[in-house]
Amino acid sequence: MGGDLGCQATVQGTALALQAHSGLSVRLFGPRDALQAEIKTLPRRFRLALEERMMVVDAPRVIPQSMKPSAALRVVEGNSMSAMLQCVATSDADAGISAGNTGALMALSRRELGTVGGIPRPAICTAIPTRTGGRCYLLDLGANVEVGAERLVDFAMMGSVMAKRIDGLPAPRVALLNVGIEGTKGSRSVRTADRIMRSLPSMDYRGFVEGDGLYSGGVDVVVCDGFVGNAVLKASEGLARMLGERVQQTFEAHWGSRLVGLLARPALKRLKNGLDPVRYNGASLLGLRGIVIKSHGGADARGFAFAISRALQEVDQSLPRHLDRELGMMRAATPPIADDQNEDVT
Amino acid sequence: MGGDLGCQATVQGTALALQAHSGLSVRLFGPRDALQAEIKTLPRRFRLALEERMMVVDAPRVIPQSMKPSAALRVVEGNSMSAMLQCVATSDADAGISAGNTGALMALSRRELGTVGGIPRPAICTAIPTRTGGRCYLLDLGANVEVGAERLVDFAMMGSVMAKRIDGLPAPRVALLNVGIEGTKGSRSVRTADRIMRSLPSMDYRGFVEGDGLYSGGVDVVVCDGFVGNAVLKASEGLARMLGERVQQTFEAHWGSRLVGLLARPALKRLKNGLDPVRYNGASLLGLRGIVIKSHGGADARGFAFAISRALQEVDQSLPRHLDRELGMMRAATPPIADDQNEDVT
């Protein structure tokens, strides 16, 4: 029911995903009338072909976008988000996808599913396109606003398992986001996490990167606290939107440009597709005993379908099981390291 | 002496700035031989015309890029950075510009110049282009890695004075960077700063923005701690570079595109200029009793000249004097507000 476009994007996106994945079937949670009205707007032949694999589960209450996580936890049964998550918890569904309130989704997921591998609280993780044509996982994106060194190490472990399983990388390169690449820089928790990770034999830890390291293609996983990750991701979205607009404006500026723009249209279209953030829609709530994907609130039907595809990849790879096992192994191999006692250094 | 291109960029950039500003004269601090050799590479007529306004001050020691701020403070006299700053401290120069080690510049500036308006430690601030064609000041960019609410309020005050004086905005719109726009979100220091700033009558405070708010054009000043600001700025630089490369690649992909690319060259050039981060080179060390500008380490001669222009604007506006006066006034009007006692909320 969530997202800026409401159940229009989710229903149409679901239809696109059902078309693309013949083995997929989906339950839609929300007020039955609203969902069925939306399904009725799908082209008839399309609808008839998919209807069998698209089931509506009536959940009359919807968690509003503005509700605090603590309030969401007090909402009585019957809200669409909890109903969806309970379906994942009982293994009636292999994964859950929501475009709704992220904080509420986080809190309810944790209650309904629990966590794996000793993770106290899941992290939000998404893939970002890099200069070399690959992608880099960034986490946390806002689930954990301020964290200590141990949580940063958790994030690194989870991101590494993600890149290993989903992207098939044998040894994902992991880095910590910092204000400089020298070991003397950064907050205490970042420097302590750096020391712990240097001692982990099972992780290909590459040290610190600055913000531009996200896009360089030099590493596969970048770790930071949720405040920083959220700010970096949202700023990148804003900048990409602005630059996209500038490209368009440049080719509409005057008569000559418009003519060239007409000729350049195929190239510009390829460019736009290449920059399209929708291709990477779908953030994973990593560390849960189950698969939950958060679709971007601004995503359209195509974006929501992409988030469903991400969930399918994680299902195929049994990601929570691997997280549980590998986190346990890595944790057993982690030597206890005391906090770095130096002051914060710029 | 600093920056990736060494004194080549600074000497050539200085020559460009001298050409552009007839009232300007410059002292160059560094090993005399290196600087004079670089000056000799300037075109002869150019050099003869400018030589009178370009003085070399021999400072044989250079602070290395990798030196910790604490070590820089122990370096004996005669290093080029300290010599430059002492010249600003004694008012022999109106402003100082460096492309060197940021942490060392920060520490030495604070020692040589001191701060104004009760600021314990300066902040680094730069302008970022926005969607609406204007610009937004972002601070802190790394001088203060972790900060409490009061420092965030200081940054907001300084950014507001900057936008008022340099951009001539009568009432700059100020916002706090956060993980969400609801008042219940974010770290404790961000929420406390929000409460303090809501009570300040002299500031046009607009509440929280997320990372994309930087580029939206909806606010003129965005405030965050130095870790977040540094990560956001560097990530934006990396993304802009990647997108710029993609634009170029798109028009070189195949024969048809190359032809169109040839026709589109003027438009692409305008686009590239529009995205050019050099236009905004020059970060101000705000809060010092003097004007100090940090030029980006990666800036070329044109970029360094731009940093000099920024310094000239701050000199024209007597920025430190206004910061001192207005910070004092705003501080007197700030009611004491207790720390927000709630836990951190996502």
XYZ file of C-alpha atoms in Angstrom:
692
model
C 0.000 0.000 0.000
C 2.977 2.326 0.444
C 5.045 4.492 -1.838
C 4.295 7.846 -3.442
C 2.121 6.252 -6.107
C 0.222 4.001 -3.657
C -1.016 0.613 -4.821
C -0.968 1.683 -8.472
C 2.805 1.164 -8.667
C 2.763 -1.985 -6.532
C -0.052 -3.718 -8.426
C 1.270 -2.804 -11.873
C 4.822 -3.637 -10.776
C 3.633 -6.990 -9.478
C 2.015 -7.704 -12.839
C 5.295 -6.881 -14.619
C 7.213 -9.191 -12.273
C 4.702 -12.028 -12.738
C 5.124 -11.688 -16.480
C 8.899 -11.790 -16.202
C 9.126 -14.710 -13.744
C 6.871 -17.618 -14.599
C 7.573 -19.459 -11.338
C 6.482 -16.505 -9.212
C 3.200 -16.108 -7.370
C 2.316 -13.112 -5.226
C 0.009 -12.161 -2.391
C -1.023 -8.535 -2.192
C -1.799 -7.239 1.313
C -4.079 -4.251 1.786
C -7.718 -3.112 1.747
C -9.333 -5.592 -0.638
C -11.455 -3.040 -2.513
C -8.551 -0.727 -3.269
C -6.366 -3.577 -4.515
C -9.093 -5.156 -6.618
C -9.981 -1.807 -8.176
C -6.343 -1.383 -9.134
C -6.133 -4.910 -10.548
C -9.202 -4.145 -12.688
C -7.273 -1.341 -14.409
C -4.756 -3.841 -15.820
C -5.317 -4.724 -19.496
C -7.856 -7.597 -19.627
C -5.785 -10.299 -21.305
C -2.838 -9.464 -19.112
C -5.056 -9.668 -16.027
C -6.642 -12.996 -16.949
C -3.246 -14.549 -17.595
C -1.845 -13.451 -14.250
C -4.855 -13.527 -11.964
C -4.198 -17.086 -10.854
C -0.782 -16.142 -9.479
C -1.937 -12.903 -7.832
C -3.933 -13.311 -4.623
C -5.405 -10.462 -2.624
C -5.286 -10.764 1.173
C -7.607 -8.295 2.852
C -5.761 -6.184 5.435
C -7.917 -3.123 5.993
C -5.445 -1.088 8.088
C -2.504 0.644 6.487
C 0.545 1.982 8.391
C 0.824 5.664 7.436
C 4.102 7.058 6.097
C 4.451 9.453 9.019
C 3.887 6.916 11.830
C 6.773 6.437 14.278
C 8.176 2.902 14.525
C 7.186 2.705 18.193
C 3.585 3.570 17.275
C 3.608 1.049 14.431
C 4.530 -1.648 16.943
C 1.406 -0.806 18.943
C -0.964 -0.984 15.968
C -3.319 -3.918 16.408
C -3.371 -6.848 14.035
C -4.783 -6.491 10.567
C -2.454 -3.871 9.163
C -1.118 -4.811 5.753
C 2.557 -4.621 6.706
C 2.316 -6.945 9.724
C 0.089 -9.373 7.806
C 2.673 -9.558 5.017
C 5.523 -10.095 7.465
C 3.654 -12.813 9.375
C 3.229 -14.599 6.079
C 7.031 -14.511 5.670
C 7.562 -15.587 9.293
C 5.402 -18.696 8.830
C 7.161 -19.503 5.535
C 3.909 -19.107 3.633
C 5.896 -16.605 1.590
C 9.596 -16.783 0.689
C 10.069 -13.022 0.792
C 8.198 -9.804 1.525
C 8.366 -6.503 -0.353
C 7.062 -3.136 0.825
C 7.168 0.415 -0.516
C 5.861 1.801 2.781
C 7.188 3.450 5.954
C 10.812 2.279 6.310
C 11.076 2.724 10.072
C 7.855 0.818 10.652
C 8.907 -1.927 8.235
C 12.185 -2.227 10.135
C 10.554 -2.426 13.569
C 7.780 -4.811 12.518
C 10.188 -7.060 10.566
C 12.426 -7.375 13.568
C 9.485 -8.329 15.774
C 7.826 -10.723 13.333
C 10.958 -12.415 11.941
C 13.748 -11.931 14.454
C 17.399 -11.743 13.440
C 20.131 -14.231 12.505
C 23.763 -14.688 13.465
C 23.603 -12.633 16.651
C 22.705 -9.426 14.771
C 20.946 -7.104 17.249
C 19.275 -4.997 14.562
C 19.186 -5.389 10.764
C 20.847 -2.979 8.382
C 19.480 -1.548 5.150
C 21.631 -2.242 2.109
C 21.401 -1.335 -1.555
C 23.553 -1.674 -4.677
C 25.030 1.402 -6.346
C 26.375 1.478 -9.933
C 30.130 2.111 -10.267
C 32.398 3.701 -12.887
C 33.712 0.324 -13.972
C 30.232 -0.942 -14.834
C 29.868 -3.067 -11.716
C 28.111 -2.295 -8.494
C 28.941 -1.582 -4.902
C 26.817 -2.427 -1.860
C 26.356 0.409 0.602
C 25.127 -0.152 4.164
C 23.671 0.939 6.551
C 21.219 3.323 4.909
C 19.327 4.565 7.931
C 18.245 1.695 10.172
C 21.034 2.361 12.667
C 21.572 6.083 13.124
C 24.637 6.001 15.362
C 26.635 2.836 15.833
C 29.763 1.525 17.512
C 32.631 -0.384 15.950
C 31.067 -3.824 16.419
C 27.995 -2.920 14.412
C 30.149 -1.564 11.586
C 31.939 -4.933 11.536
C 28.526 -6.675 11.410
C 27.579 -4.544 8.427
C 30.842 -5.403 6.691
C 30.243 -9.101 7.232
C 26.681 -8.898 5.926
C 27.641 -6.839 2.890
C 30.396 -9.303 2.111
C 27.996 -12.279 2.272
C 25.540 -10.367 0.073
C 28.136 -9.653 -2.655
C 29.439 -13.203 -2.436
C 26.024 -14.861 -2.768
C 24.072 -12.478 -4.988
C 26.862 -11.285 -7.279
C 28.916 -14.483 -7.112
C 32.100 -12.664 -6.104
C 34.570 -15.140 -4.532
C 36.148 -12.530 -2.264
C 34.250 -9.233 -2.128
C 36.464 -6.219 -1.403
C 35.179 -4.425 1.690
C 35.925 -0.850 2.815
C 34.952 1.494 5.618
C 33.706 4.963 4.708
C 35.782 7.639 6.416
C 36.801 11.309 6.157
C 40.248 10.305 4.908
C 42.136 7.208 3.920
C 44.817 7.549 6.607
C 44.401 5.310 9.670
C 44.609 8.282 12.013
C 41.435 9.910 10.703
C 37.791 9.555 11.572
C 35.606 8.854 14.565
C 36.624 6.400 17.260
C 34.130 3.743 16.152
C 35.407 3.846 12.577
C 39.028 3.496 13.680
C 38.235 0.639 16.054
C 36.220 -1.156 13.344
C 39.210 -0.716 11.037
C 41.475 -2.462 13.545
C 39.040 -5.343 14.039
C 38.552 -5.859 10.317
C 42.283 -5.894 9.634
C 42.438 -8.960 11.883
C 39.682 -10.912 10.100
C 41.224 -13.527 7.826
C 37.974 -14.372 6.032
C 37.315 -10.851 4.780
C 39.092 -9.038 1.932
C 39.230 -5.776 3.836
C 40.697 -2.844 1.882
C 40.771 -0.175 4.597
C 39.173 3.268 4.431
C 37.574 4.921 1.426
C 36.231 8.448 1.122
C 32.806 9.111 -0.370
C 34.021 8.966 -3.959
C 35.230 5.407 -3.313
C 31.597 4.309 -3.596
C 31.634 4.978 -7.327
C 35.251 4.125 -8.143
C 34.719 0.396 -8.709
C 37.688 -0.309 -6.421
C 35.581 -2.014 -3.749
C 32.400 -4.116 -3.667
C 31.061 -3.223 -0.211
C 31.208 0.122 1.615
C 30.188 0.326 5.259
C 29.083 3.303 7.363
C 26.507 4.217 9.989
C 22.916 4.739 8.913
C 23.005 8.511 9.198
C 25.965 8.810 6.840
C 24.714 6.138 4.420
C 21.281 7.712 4.211
C 22.713 11.191 3.603
C 25.110 9.919 0.935
C 22.440 7.900 -0.884
C 19.818 10.653 -0.847
C 22.373 13.287 -1.909
C 23.441 11.026 -4.787
C 19.820 10.636 -5.864
C 19.359 14.397 -5.795
C 22.547 15.040 -7.752
C 21.755 12.382 -10.378
C 18.318 13.937 -10.866
C 19.819 17.393 -11.244
C 22.463 16.246 -13.731
C 19.831 14.336 -15.726
C 17.760 17.498 -15.988
C 20.810 19.487 -17.089
C 21.533 17.018 -19.880
C 17.982 17.448 -21.127
C 18.032 21.234 -20.778
C 21.314 21.436 -22.681
C 19.720 19.807 -25.718
C 16.638 21.991 -25.507
C 18.433 25.286 -25.011
C 18.162 26.705 -28.534
C 17.263 25.812 -32.090
C 20.623 24.285 -33.025
C 20.747 22.232 -29.844
C 17.183 21.039 -30.348
C 18.060 19.762 -33.833
C 21.161 18.025 -32.527
C 19.088 16.760 -29.609
C 16.712 15.147 -32.074
C 19.602 13.352 -33.770
C 21.130 12.497 -30.421
C 17.893 11.102 -29.025
C 18.902 7.426 -29.204
C 22.227 8.181 -27.523
C 20.493 10.303 -24.891
C 17.999 7.542 -24.258
C 20.798 5.038 -23.722
C 22.430 7.531 -21.381
C 19.231 8.020 -19.430
C 18.780 4.263 -19.103
C 22.370 3.958 -17.933
C 21.803 6.521 -15.197
C 18.404 5.158 -14.270
C 18.315 4.629 -10.507
C 15.295 2.335 -10.930
C 17.581 -0.391 -12.265
C 18.917 -0.668 -8.749
C 15.657 -0.229 -6.856
C 15.189 -2.433 -3.834
C 17.019 -2.149 -0.521
C 17.502 -5.311 1.529
C 16.817 -5.441 5.264
C 19.888 -7.561 6.020
C 20.165 -9.644 9.180
C 16.520 -10.712 9.481
C 15.476 -14.348 9.727
C 13.687 -13.921 6.413
C 13.883 -11.858 3.241
C 12.396 -8.362 3.286
C 12.951 -5.804 0.541
C 12.142 -2.121 0.808
C 11.158 -0.576 -2.515
C 11.949 3.143 -2.894
C 8.934 5.315 -2.090
C 9.404 7.151 -5.385
C 9.656 3.994 -7.514
C 7.153 3.448 -10.318
C 5.755 0.089 -11.497
C 9.000 -0.836 -13.251
C 10.970 0.018 -10.120
C 8.684 -2.060 -7.929
C 9.085 -4.997 -10.329
C 12.834 -4.611 -9.972
C 12.526 -4.800 -6.166
C 10.603 -8.076 -6.585
C 13.443 -9.399 -8.763
C 15.927 -8.571 -6.033
C 13.840 -10.561 -3.574
C 13.846 -13.517 -5.985
C 17.646 -13.430 -6.185
C 17.895 -13.543 -2.400
C 15.392 -16.402 -2.262
C 17.369 -18.343 -4.886
C 20.513 -17.931 -2.802
C 18.884 -18.600 0.599
C 20.531 -15.423 1.789
C 19.380 -15.469 5.460
C 20.711 -19.012 5.918
C 24.126 -18.024 4.559
C 24.151 -14.856 6.647
C 23.443 -16.924 9.755
C 26.167 -19.466 9.028
C 28.880 -17.098 7.790
C 28.263 -14.476 10.464
C 28.599 -17.195 13.108
C 31.883 -18.379 11.597
C 33.303 -14.894 11.185
C 32.269 -13.923 14.693
C 34.050 -16.979 16.108
C 37.221 -15.872 14.273
C 37.069 -12.252 15.515
C 39.627 -11.503 18.205
C 38.484 -9.119 20.952
C 39.973 -5.672 20.304
C 39.711 -2.758 22.676
C 38.320 0.590 21.629
C 40.775 3.017 20.085
C 41.439 5.475 22.890
C 42.633 8.379 20.764
C 40.431 11.366 20.277
C 38.566 11.925 17.008
C 40.903 13.197 14.346
C 40.135 15.086 11.174
C 53.026 24.032 -2.325
C 50.149 21.591 -1.830
C 47.644 19.907 -4.106
C 48.011 16.989 -6.503
C 49.714 19.190 -9.118
C 52.057 20.894 -6.640
C 53.126 24.487 -7.247
C 52.391 24.222 -10.978
C 48.655 24.686 -10.359
C 49.139 27.299 -7.649
C 51.609 29.465 -9.604
C 49.650 29.272 -12.863
C 46.380 29.773 -11.004
C 47.828 32.790 -9.239
C 48.837 34.243 -12.614
C 45.264 33.761 -13.901
C 43.846 35.461 -10.800
C 46.281 38.396 -11.110
C 45.181 38.849 -14.703
C 41.510 38.812 -13.712
C 41.800 41.130 -10.690
C 43.918 44.225 -11.324
C 43.848 45.283 -7.657
C 45.265 41.978 -6.449
C 48.815 41.270 -5.353
C 50.016 37.901 -4.106
C 52.793 36.423 -2.002
C 53.771 32.856 -2.765
C 55.146 30.857 0.182
C 57.425 27.875 -0.427
C 60.966 26.870 -1.376
C 62.174 29.841 -3.428
C 63.871 27.780 -6.163
C 60.841 25.622 -6.854
C 58.524 28.617 -7.039
C 60.832 30.673 -9.223
C 61.363 27.753 -11.588
C 57.607 27.478 -11.933
C 57.205 31.212 -12.491
C 59.814 30.982 -15.270
C 57.557 28.572 -17.175
C 54.868 31.268 -17.523
C 54.761 32.917 -20.981
C 57.293 35.761 -20.973
C 54.987 38.754 -21.639
C 52.484 37.413 -19.185
C 55.218 37.002 -16.578
C 56.665 40.471 -17.036
C 53.251 42.056 -16.699
C 52.460 40.237 -13.460
C 55.858 39.919 -11.795
C 55.461 43.127 -9.853
C 52.333 41.836 -8.097
C 53.710 38.340 -7.424
C 56.260 38.103 -4.613
C 58.032 34.919 -3.579
C 58.611 34.407 0.155
C 61.143 31.675 0.823
C 59.767 29.010 3.189
C 61.941 25.957 2.665
C 59.857 23.461 4.701
C 56.616 22.045 3.320
C 53.957 20.273 5.433
C 53.442 16.858 3.777
C 49.958 15.728 2.790
C 50.097 12.747 5.147
C 51.198 14.631 8.278
C 48.817 14.526 11.250
C 47.549 17.896 12.506
C 49.184 17.310 15.890
C 52.543 16.743 14.172
C 52.058 19.831 11.987
C 51.648 21.898 15.147
C 55.084 20.718 16.318
C 56.865 21.583 13.058
C 59.305 24.410 13.689
C 58.987 27.788 12.019
C 59.754 28.204 8.357
C 57.134 25.898 6.885
C 55.230 27.511 4.043
C 51.785 27.035 5.595
C 52.613 28.674 8.931
C 54.503 31.485 7.215
C 51.472 32.206 5.042
C 49.111 32.162 8.032
C 51.357 34.463 10.103
C 51.205 36.903 7.240
C 47.379 36.832 7.503
C 47.552 37.090 11.317
C 49.635 40.271 11.133
C 47.320 41.738 8.459
C 50.176 41.829 5.969
C 47.798 39.767 3.834
C 44.011 40.074 3.685
C 43.484 36.345 3.063
C 45.401 33.098 2.752
C 44.836 30.266 0.262
C 46.277 26.756 0.433
C 45.850 23.557 -1.577
C 47.720 21.534 1.063
C 46.964 19.207 3.985
C 43.484 20.209 5.232
C 43.894 18.947 8.798
C 47.210 20.771 9.182
C 45.777 23.951 7.636
C 42.904 23.758 10.113
C 45.139 23.246 13.152
C 47.711 25.867 12.161
C 45.033 28.428 11.193
C 43.392 28.033 14.548
C 46.706 28.581 16.351
C 47.927 31.478 14.221
C 44.636 33.355 13.799
C 42.336 32.282 16.619
C 38.560 32.244 16.262
C 35.750 34.821 16.405
C 32.359 34.999 18.085
C 33.084 32.310 20.667
C 33.556 29.587 18.017
C 35.687 26.834 19.585
C 36.788 25.385 16.248
C 36.195 26.578 12.671
C 34.085 24.687 10.161
C 34.813 24.002 6.512
C 32.157 25.295 4.133
C 31.707 25.195 0.389
C 29.031 26.140 -2.144
C 27.192 23.463 -4.132
C 25.212 24.134 -7.342
C 21.460 23.516 -7.122
C 18.723 22.464 -9.554
C 17.300 25.953 -9.642
C 20.591 27.465 -10.823
C 21.546 28.879 -7.448
C 23.864 27.469 -4.848
C 23.673 26.000 -1.396
C 26.338 26.220 1.319
C 27.194 22.926 2.992
C 29.054 22.735 6.314
C 30.920 21.193 8.104
C 32.968 19.258 5.550
C 35.362 17.436 7.852
C 36.885 19.786 10.415
C 34.574 18.552 13.176
C 34.055 14.806 12.904
C 31.475 14.350 15.638
C 29.645 17.287 17.120
C 26.919 18.150 19.591
C 23.852 20.287 19.025
C 25.532 23.577 19.919
C 28.160 23.187 17.255
C 25.496 22.430 14.648
C 23.800 25.681 15.639
C 27.164 27.489 15.276
C 27.513 26.055 11.769
C 24.008 27.203 10.889
C 24.773 30.709 12.101
C 28.035 30.854 10.144
C 26.476 29.474 6.964
C 23.687 32.011 7.251
C 26.122 34.922 7.600
C 28.102 33.565 4.622
C 25.039 33.401 2.343
C 23.866 36.805 3.547
C 27.198 38.550 2.955
C 28.665 36.746 -0.050
C 25.471 36.012 -1.998
C 23.562 39.050 -0.763
C 20.563 37.017 0.381
C 18.492 39.062 2.868
C 17.297 35.969 4.781
C 19.124 32.762 3.870
C 17.010 29.621 4.333
C 18.817 27.232 6.678
C 18.210 23.483 7.130
C 19.631 20.607 9.150
C 20.626 17.443 7.301
C 18.830 14.417 8.747
C 17.720 10.871 7.889
C 14.132 12.023 7.532
C 12.140 15.235 7.622
C 9.991 14.277 10.613
C 11.007 15.823 13.946
C 11.180 12.413 15.608
C 14.020 11.166 13.411
C 17.782 11.380 13.655
C 20.487 11.499 16.282
C 20.021 13.286 19.571
C 22.320 16.167 18.622
C 20.413 16.807 15.402
C 17.068 16.850 17.202
C 18.353 19.142 19.938
C 19.856 21.505 17.360
C 16.466 21.521 15.608
C 14.762 22.651 18.802
C 17.302 25.394 19.447
C 17.108 26.700 15.885
C 13.314 26.810 15.925
C 13.619 29.327 18.753
C 16.044 31.674 16.972
C 14.153 34.673 15.621
C 17.036 35.959 13.494
C 17.404 32.800 11.406
C 15.097 31.608 8.618
C 15.251 28.005 9.775
C 13.387 25.532 7.542
C 13.756 22.329 9.581
C 15.235 19.042 8.398
C 16.218 18.109 4.872
C 17.409 14.757 3.582
C 20.507 14.479 1.374
C 18.651 15.390 -1.815
C 17.655 18.690 -0.208
C 21.189 19.911 -0.910
C 20.464 20.059 -4.627
C 16.794 20.982 -4.573
C 17.255 24.752 -4.424
C 14.783 24.885 -1.533
C 17.370 26.018 1.016
C 20.541 28.132 0.975
C 22.482 26.547 3.845
C 22.605 22.886 4.908
C 24.268 21.938 8.174
C 25.673 18.589 9.354
C 28.677 17.197 11.215
C 32.000 16.981 9.416
C 31.892 13.236 8.884
C 28.545 13.386 7.097
C 29.379 16.536 5.116
C 32.693 15.120 3.954
C 31.106 11.816 2.886
C 28.287 13.590 1.039
C 30.622 16.012 -0.761
C 33.148 13.356 -1.799
C 30.394 10.967 -2.922
C 28.874 13.780 -4.992
C 32.256 14.465 -6.597
C 32.627 10.764 -7.430
C 29.127 10.519 -8.861
C 29.492 13.693 -10.947
C 32.759 12.351 -12.381
C 31.137 9.013 -13.208
C 28.121 10.630 -14.870
C 30.388 12.974 -16.844
C 32.326 9.981 -18.157
C 29.080 8.235 -19.088
C 27.935 11.236 -21.108
C 31.193 11.172 -23.028
C 31.130 7.393 -23.518
C 27.575 7.576 -24.796
C 28.661 9.859 -27.627
C 31.690 7.762 -28.479
C 29.938 4.389 -28.395
C 29.582 3.808 -32.153
C 29.883 5.500 -35.519
C 26.433 7.118 -35.483
C 26.914 8.414 -31.977
C 30.338 9.788 -32.809
C 28.887 11.767 -35.699
C 26.101 13.083 -33.532
C 28.656 13.717 -30.816
C 30.598 15.912 -33.264
C 27.479 17.961 -33.974
C 26.574 18.007 -30.304
C 30.043 19.131 -29.232
C 29.103 22.741 -28.405
C 26.112 21.560 -26.386
C 28.216 18.931 -24.630
C 30.845 21.540 -23.854
C 28.227 23.807 -22.288
C 26.972 20.810 -20.341
C 30.457 19.972 -19.116
C 31.030 23.576 -18.044
C 27.700 23.532 -16.244
C 28.688 20.419 -14.295
C 32.226 21.622 -13.703
C 33.011 21.349 -9.983
C 35.942 23.731 -10.481
C 33.502 26.614 -10.769
C 32.833 26.128 -7.101
C 36.386 25.361 -5.974
C 37.424 26.873 -2.677
C 36.217 25.859 0.751
C 36.177 28.498 3.475
C 37.520 27.847 6.969
C 34.697 29.694 8.705
C 35.029 31.032 12.220
C 38.680 32.099 12.088
C 39.824 35.624 12.920
C 40.978 35.952 9.312
C 40.154 34.618 5.853
C 41.579 31.235 4.894
C 40.473 29.294 1.807
C 41.260 25.650 1.130
C 41.598 24.876 -2.565
C 40.685 21.306 -3.580
C 43.761 19.071 -3.819
C 42.658 17.986 -7.292
C 42.086 21.508 -8.618
C 44.035 22.714 -11.648
C 45.255 26.264 -12.301
C 41.766 27.488 -13.199
C 40.397 25.916 -10.024
C 43.079 27.544 -7.892
C 42.296 30.910 -9.498
C 38.663 30.380 -8.552
C 39.669 29.750 -4.921
C 41.538 33.074 -4.959
C 38.371 34.777 -6.270
C 36.403 33.322 -3.368
C 38.956 34.792 -0.958
C 38.562 38.182 -2.640
C 34.785 38.058 -2.157
C 35.231 37.360 1.541
C 37.769 40.187 1.821
C 35.374 42.596 0.077
C 32.655 41.668 2.564
C 34.892 41.653 5.678
C 33.429 38.252 6.454
C 35.232 37.543 9.767
C 34.071 40.877 11.200
C 30.445 40.119 10.315
C 30.752 36.586 11.657
C 32.043 37.964 14.947
C 29.282 40.546 15.290
C 26.353 38.458 14.096
C 27.398 35.322 15.993
C 27.609 37.389 19.164
C 24.129 38.811 18.562
C 22.591 35.470 17.679
C 24.209 33.804 20.654
C 22.784 36.441 22.986
C 19.317 35.687 21.566
C 19.632 31.898 21.981
C 17.581 30.547 24.869
C 19.173 27.672 26.793
C 17.535 24.410 25.703
C 18.184 21.059 27.317
C 19.340 18.059 25.323
C 16.597 15.967 23.785
C 16.441 12.994 26.103
C 14.787 10.553 23.729
C 16.795 7.778 22.195
C 17.997 7.974 18.597
C 15.195 7.255 16.187
C 15.309 6.056 12.605
